[in-house]
CSV table of C-alpha atoms in Angstrom, one decimal:
chain,number,residue,atom,x,y,z
A,516,UNK,CA,12.3,17.2,-127.7
A,517,UNK,CA,10.5,14.5,-126.3
A,518,UNK,CA,12.9,11.4,-128.2
A,519,UNK,CA,10.4,10.1,-130.4
A,520,UNK,CA,13.3,7.6,-132.3
A,521,UNK,CA,15.8,5.5,-130.4
A,522,UNK,CA,18.8,6.3,-132.5
A,523,UNK,CA,20.4,2.9,-131.0
A,524,UNK,CA,17.3,0.6,-132.6
A,525,UNK,CA,17.4,2.0,-134.9
A,526,UNK,CA,21.1,1.6,-135.9
A,527,UNK,CA,20.5,-2.7,-134.8
A,528,UNK,CA,18.0,-2.9,-137.3
A,529,UNK,CA,20.0,-2.0,-139.8
A,530,UNK,CA,23.4,-3.7,-139.2
A,531,UNK,CA,21.5,-7.1,-138.2
A,532,UNK,CA,19.5,-6.3,-141.7
A,533,UNK,CA,23.0,-6.2,-143.8
A,534,UNK,CA,24.5,-8.9,-142.0
A,535,UNK,CA,21.6,-11.6,-142.9
A,536,UNK,CA,20.2,-10.2,-145.9
A,537,UNK,CA,23.8,-8.2,-147.4
A,538,UNK,CA,21.8,-5.8,-148.6
A,539,UNK,CA,19.2,-2.8,-146.9
A,540,UNK,CA,16.2,-1.4,-148.6
A,541,UNK,CA,17.2,-2.8,-152.2
A,542,UNK,CA,13.7,-2.0,-154.7
A,543,UNK,CA,13.1,0.9,-152.6
A,544,UNK,CA,17.0,2.0,-152.2
A,545,UNK,CA,17.5,1.5,-155.4
A,546,UNK,CA,14.5,3.0,-157.3
A,547,UNK,CA,15.8,6.6,-155.0
A,548,UNK,CA,19.2,6.2,-156.2
A,549,UNK,CA,18.3,6.0,-159.5
A,550,UNK,CA,15.6,9.4,-159.9
A,551,UNK,CA,18.8,11.2,-157.4
A,552,UNK,CA,21.6,10.7,-160.6
A,553,UNK,CA,18.0,12.0,-163.0
A,554,UNK,CA,18.1,14.5,-160.6
A,555,UNK,CA,21.1,15.4,-159.7
A,556,UNK,CA,22.1,15.5,-163.9
A,557,UNK,CA,19.2,18.4,-165.0
A,558,UNK,CA,21.5,20.5,-162.7
A,559,UNK,CA,23.5,22.7,-164.8
A,560,UNK,CA,27.2,22.8,-162.9
A,561,UNK,CA,29.7,20.6,-160.5
A,562,UNK,CA,30.9,20.0,-157.6
A,563,UNK,CA,34.0,20.0,-156.5
A,564,UNK,CA,33.7,17.4,-152.8
A,565,UNK,CA,30.1,16.0,-151.7
A,566,UNK,CA,29.2,14.3,-149.1
A,567,UNK,CA,26.4,10.7,-148.6
A,568,UNK,CA,24.9,11.1,-145.6
A,569,UNK,CA,23.7,8.0,-144.1
A,570,UNK,CA,23.2,5.8,-147.1
A,571,UNK,CA,24.0,2.7,-145.6
A,572,UNK,CA,24.8,1.0,-148.5
A,573,UNK,CA,26.5,2.7,-151.5
A,574,UNK,CA,23.5,3.0,-154.1
A,575,UNK,CA,23.4,7.0,-153.6
A,576,UNK,CA,27.1,7.4,-153.7
A,577,UNK,CA,27.1,5.6,-156.9
A,578,UNK,CA,24.4,7.3,-158.1
A,579,UNK,CA,26.5,10.6,-157.3
A,580,UNK,CA,29.7,9.4,-159.2
A,581,UNK,CA,27.5,7.8,-162.0
A,582,UNK,CA,26.9,12.0,-163.4
A,583,UNK,CA,30.4,12.5,-163.7
A,584,UNK,CA,29.3,16.2,-161.6
A,585,UNK,CA,31.8,15.8,-158.2
A,586,UNK,CA,35.2,16.3,-157.8
A,587,UNK,CA,34.9,13.5,-155.0
A,588,UNK,CA,32.6,11.7,-153.0
A,589,UNK,CA,32.8,10.7,-149.0
A,590,UNK,CA,30.5,8.6,-147.4
A,591,UNK,CA,28.8,9.4,-143.5
A,592,UNK,CA,27.3,6.6,-141.6
A,593,UNK,CA,27.0,6.3,-138.4
A,594,UNK,CA,28.4,3.1,-137.8
A,595,UNK,CA,31.5,1.3,-139.7
A,596,UNK,CA,30.2,-1.1,-140.2
A,597,UNK,CA,27.7,0.7,-142.8
A,598,UNK,CA,30.7,1.5,-144.9
A,599,UNK,CA,31.3,-2.2,-145.5
A,600,UNK,CA,35.7,-1.6,-145.1
A,601,UNK,CA,35.5,0.9,-148.1
A,602,UNK,CA,37.0,5.1,-146.7
A,603,UNK,CA,33.9,6.8,-145.2
A,604,UNK,CA,33.6,8.8,-141.4
A,605,UNK,CA,31.2,7.9,-138.3
A,606,UNK,CA,29.1,10.6,-137.1
A,607,UNK,CA,25.8,9.7,-135.9
A,608,UNK,CA,22.6,11.1,-137.9
A,609,UNK,CA,21.7,13.7,-135.7
A,610,UNK,CA,24.7,15.2,-135.4
A,611,UNK,CA,27.1,16.2,-138.0
A,612,UNK,CA,29.6,17.6,-136.6
A,613,UNK,CA,31.4,18.1,-139.7
A,614,UNK,CA,33.3,21.5,-140.9
A,615,UNK,CA,31.6,24.7,-141.5
A,616,UNK,CA,31.3,25.2,-145.6
A,617,UNK,CA,32.9,22.2,-146.5
A,618,UNK,CA,30.8,21.0,-149.0
A,619,UNK,CA,29.5,22.1,-152.0
A,620,UNK,CA,26.8,18.6,-152.6
A,621,UNK,CA,25.0,16.6,-149.6
A,622,UNK,CA,23.2,13.9,-150.3
A,623,UNK,CA,20.9,12.1,-147.9
A,624,UNK,CA,18.6,8.8,-149.2
A,625,UNK,CA,15.7,8.3,-146.1
A,626,UNK,CA,18.2,8.8,-143.4
A,627,UNK,CA,15.8,11.7,-141.9
A,628,UNK,CA,13.0,9.8,-142.0
A,629,UNK,CA,14.2,8.6,-138.9
A,630,UNK,CA,15.5,12.0,-136.8
A,631,UNK,CA,13.5,13.4,-134.1
A,632,UNK,CA,14.6,16.9,-135.2
A,633,UNK,CA,14.4,17.2,-139.3
A,634,UNK,CA,14.6,21.3,-138.9
A,635,UNK,CA,17.8,21.1,-137.0
A,636,UNK,CA,19.8,18.6,-139.1
A,637,UNK,CA,19.2,20.5,-141.8
A,638,UNK,CA,19.8,23.6,-140.0
A,639,UNK,CA,23.5,21.1,-139.9
A,640,UNK,CA,23.3,19.9,-143.4
A,641,UNK,CA,23.2,23.7,-144.7
A,642,UNK,CA,26.2,24.5,-142.5
A,643,UNK,CA,28.5,22.3,-144.1
A,644,UNK,CA,28.1,23.5,-147.4
A,645,UNK,CA,29.4,26.0,-148.7
A,646,UNK,CA,27.7,29.1,-150.9
A,647,UNK,CA,25.1,28.0,-153.3
A,648,UNK,CA,25.8,24.5,-152.4
A,649,UNK,CA,23.1,22.2,-152.9
A,650,UNK,CA,21.4,19.6,-151.0
A,651,UNK,CA,19.2,16.5,-152.5
A,652,UNK,CA,17.2,14.2,-150.6
A,653,UNK,CA,15.1,12.2,-149.6
A,654,UNK,CA,12.7,11.0,-147.0
A,655,UNK,CA,9.6,8.4,-146.3
A,656,UNK,CA,6.6,10.9,-146.3
A,657,UNK,CA,2.9,11.2,-144.9
A,658,UNK,CA,0.8,7.9,-146.2
A,659,UNK,CA,4.2,5.4,-146.2
A,660,UNK,CA,2.4,1.5,-144.7
A,661,UNK,CA,-1.4,3.6,-144.2
A,662,UNK,CA,-2.6,0.0,-144.6
A,663,UNK,CA,-0.5,-1.2,-142.4
A,664,UNK,CA,-0.8,1.3,-139.7
A,665,UNK,CA,-4.2,0.9,-139.9
A,666,UNK,CA,-5.3,-2.7,-139.5
A,667,UNK,CA,-2.6,-3.1,-136.7
A,668,UNK,CA,-3.9,-0.2,-134.6
A,669,UNK,CA,-7.8,-1.3,-135.6
A,670,UNK,CA,-5.9,-5.3,-135.0
A,671,UNK,CA,-4.2,-4.0,-131.4
A,672,UNK,CA,-7.0,-2.1,-129.8
A,673,UNK,CA,-10.4,-5.2,-130.2
A,674,UNK,CA,-7.5,-8.2,-128.9
A,675,UNK,CA,-5.8,-5.7,-125.8
A,676,UNK,CA,-8.9,-3.0,-125.5
A,677,UNK,CA,-5.7,-0.8,-126.1
A,678,UNK,CA,-3.9,0.3,-129.2
A,679,UNK,CA,-0.6,2.2,-129.3
A,680,UNK,CA,1.5,3.0,-132.6
A,681,UNK,CA,3.6,1.3,-134.3
A,682,UNK,CA,4.5,2.5,-137.6
A,683,UNK,CA,6.6,5.2,-137.6
A,684,UNK,CA,5.4,9.2,-137.8
A,685,UNK,CA,6.2,10.2,-141.0
A,686,UNK,CA,6.4,14.7,-142.6
A,687,UNK,CA,3.6,16.0,-144.7
A,688,UNK,CA,4.1,17.2,-147.9
A,689,UNK,CA,2.2,20.4,-147.4
A,690,UNK,CA,5.5,21.0,-144.6
A,691,UNK,CA,8.7,19.9,-146.3
A,692,UNK,CA,9.2,23.5,-147.8
A,693,UNK,CA,8.7,25.5,-144.6
A,694,UNK,CA,11.4,22.4,-142.9
A,695,UNK,CA,14.1,23.6,-146.2
A,696,UNK,CA,12.9,27.4,-145.0
A,697,UNK,CA,13.2,27.1,-141.2
A,698,UNK,CA,17.3,25.6,-141.7
A,699,UNK,CA,17.8,28.5,-144.1
A,700,UNK,CA,18.4,27.1,-147.2
A,701,UNK,CA,17.4,29.1,-150.4
A,702,UNK,CA,15.1,28.4,-153.4
A,703,UNK,CA,13.3,24.9,-152.3
A,704,UNK,CA,11.4,22.9,-153.8
A,705,UNK,CA,9.4,19.8,-151.7
A,706,UNK,CA,7.7,17.5,-154.3
A,707,UNK,CA,6.4,13.6,-153.6
A,708,UNK,CA,6.3,10.5,-155.5
A,709,UNK,CA,3.8,7.8,-153.9
A,710,UNK,CA,4.5,4.1,-155.3
A,711,UNK,CA,2.1,1.0,-154.5
A,712,UNK,CA,4.0,-2.4,-154.0
A,713,UNK,CA,1.9,-6.3,-153.5
A,714,UNK,CA,2.6,-8.3,-151.1
A,715,UNK,CA,0.9,-11.5,-150.3
A,716,UNK,CA,0.8,-11.9,-147.5
A,717,UNK,CA,1.0,-8.9,-144.6
A,718,UNK,CA,4.3,-11.2,-143.4
A,719,UNK,CA,5.4,-11.1,-146.8
A,720,UNK,CA,6.0,-7.1,-146.2
A,721,UNK,CA,6.9,-7.6,-142.3
A,722,UNK,CA,10.1,-9.6,-144.7
A,723,UNK,CA,11.1,-6.9,-146.2
A,724,UNK,CA,10.5,-4.3,-144.7
A,725,UNK,CA,13.1,-6.1,-141.7
A,726,UNK,CA,15.3,-6.5,-144.8
A,727,UNK,CA,15.2,-2.5,-145.1
A,728,UNK,CA,16.5,-2.1,-141.6
A,729,UNK,CA,13.4,0.1,-141.0
A,730,UNK,CA,11.2,-2.2,-138.8
A,731,UNK,CA,9.9,0.2,-136.0
A,732,UNK,CA,12.0,2.4,-133.5
A,733,UNK,CA,10.6,4.5,-132.2
A,734,UNK,CA,10.6,4.8,-128.3
A,735,UNK,CA,9.0,2.2,-126.0
A,736,UNK,CA,7.8,0.1,-128.5
A,737,UNK,CA,7.5,-3.8,-127.6
A,738,UNK,CA,7.5,-7.0,-130.2
A,739,UNK,CA,3.3,-7.3,-131.2
A,740,UNK,CA,0.9,-10.5,-130.1
A,741,UNK,CA,1.2,-12.8,-132.0
A,742,UNK,CA,-2.6,-13.5,-131.7
A,743,UNK,CA,-2.2,-9.5,-133.0
A,744,UNK,CA,-0.5,-10.3,-136.1
A,745,UNK,CA,-2.6,-13.2,-136.3
A,746,UNK,CA,-5.7,-10.7,-136.5
A,747,UNK,CA,-4.2,-7.6,-138.4
A,748,UNK,CA,-2.9,-10.6,-141.5
A,749,UNK,CA,-6.7,-11.0,-141.3
A,750,UNK,CA,-7.9,-7.5,-141.9
A,751,UNK,CA,-4.5,-6.5,-143.9
A,752,UNK,CA,-6.5,-9.4,-147.1
A,753,UNK,CA,-10.1,-8.0,-146.4
A,754,UNK,CA,-9.6,-4.4,-146.2
A,755,UNK,CA,-6.8,-3.7,-148.9
A,756,UNK,CA,-6.3,-6.6,-151.3
A,757,UNK,CA,-6.9,-6.9,-155.1
A,758,UNK,CA,-9.1,-9.1,-157.4
A,759,UNK,CA,-5.8,-11.6,-157.4
A,760,UNK,CA,-5.3,-11.8,-153.1
A,761,UNK,CA,-1.6,-9.4,-153.0
A,762,UNK,CA,-2.2,-7.2,-150.8
A,763,UNK,CA,-1.5,-3.5,-151.8
A,764,UNK,CA,1.3,-1.7,-149.7
A,765,UNK,CA,2.2,2.1,-150.1
A,766,UNK,CA,5.1,3.5,-150.2
A,767,UNK,CA,5.0,7.7,-150.4
A,768,UNK,CA,8.8,9.6,-150.6
A,769,UNK,CA,8.3,13.0,-150.2
A,770,UNK,CA,12.4,14.8,-151.5
A,771,UNK,CA,13.9,18.0,-151.3
A,772,UNK,CA,15.9,20.2,-152.4
A,773,UNK,CA,17.0,23.3,-151.4
A,774,UNK,CA,20.6,25.6,-152.0
A,775,UNK,CA,23.1,27.5,-149.7
A,776,UNK,CA,22.4,31.2,-149.9
A,777,UNK,CA,24.7,33.2,-152.6
A,778,UNK,CA,24.7,36.5,-153.7
A,779,UNK,CA,23.9,35.5,-157.3
A,780,UNK,CA,20.7,33.6,-156.2
A,781,UNK,CA,18.0,34.6,-158.3
A,782,UNK,CA,15.0,36.3,-155.2
A,783,UNK,CA,12.0,36.9,-155.3
A,784,UNK,CA,10.4,40.5,-156.0
A,785,UNK,CA,10.4,42.6,-153.1
A,786,UNK,CA,6.2,43.2,-151.6
A,787,UNK,CA,5.1,46.5,-153.1
A,788,UNK,CA,7.1,46.2,-156.6
A,789,UNK,CA,4.9,45.6,-159.4
A,790,UNK,CA,4.7,48.5,-161.7
A,791,UNK,CA,1.7,46.5,-163.8
A,792,UNK,CA,-1.2,45.4,-162.1
A,793,UNK,CA,-2.9,42.1,-162.5
A,794,UNK,CA,-5.9,42.9,-164.4
A,795,UNK,CA,-3.7,44.6,-167.1
A,796,UNK,CA,-1.6,41.7,-167.4
A,797,UNK,CA,-4.3,39.2,-167.5
A,798,UNK,CA,-6.0,41.6,-170.4
A,799,UNK,CA,-9.3,42.1,-167.7
A,800,UNK,CA,-10.8,45.0,-166.8
């Protein structure tokens, strides 16, 4: 398939964000880590070895540790600099050259949002899990930054006569469960959470995106002309401001969970095996 994301650029953005702010995606990553711990706490089993895949900072690993459900926790990052001198292994986001069936729990927070072949990467995650191992992760969902996408496209088209995509494509919740099934996961579950974050201006939002290390890593992306940014900020204030003048930015998070197949897992009934009709079950004629 044709590449969508420039992995070198995506990695450079994260390394730059860490070097400039010392943090990466504070409010989104912290919120996702809290949610991760809550979801993991509801799982009624422990895991001998957990791997945290490309979390950039150690929030996800700390969240797993807080549940007390993992014997050992290993971090995988795309560059040594992201490990901050802590133990871990360096592997590309889209090429997990890890031994098959070497972990019982795999966790990924947002990293799949910058992968060209999400189904293929999910297959790699499923293969590294032992039978009855759990994958739990999230990625940005459709609707994320929809306001920014709209005003950038409109402003660029108005000023230059054409427009290029400036915001990453995001997965639709209707497709998320299918991605897990295609990757061979059993008992797949997908759900979505949406939050609105408010800013004084569009430029404050863009500053936060840079601090997260998630500015555009699309292949062939070029800098946006200043005139386009100024016009986009005006449109943003006109279309997406609250009565107090502050603008809204949507962040949607799709959560995924699935299990490596195992004979002990519950299976759907065989088609046509029902012994009672739906009408009788509902007590209707």
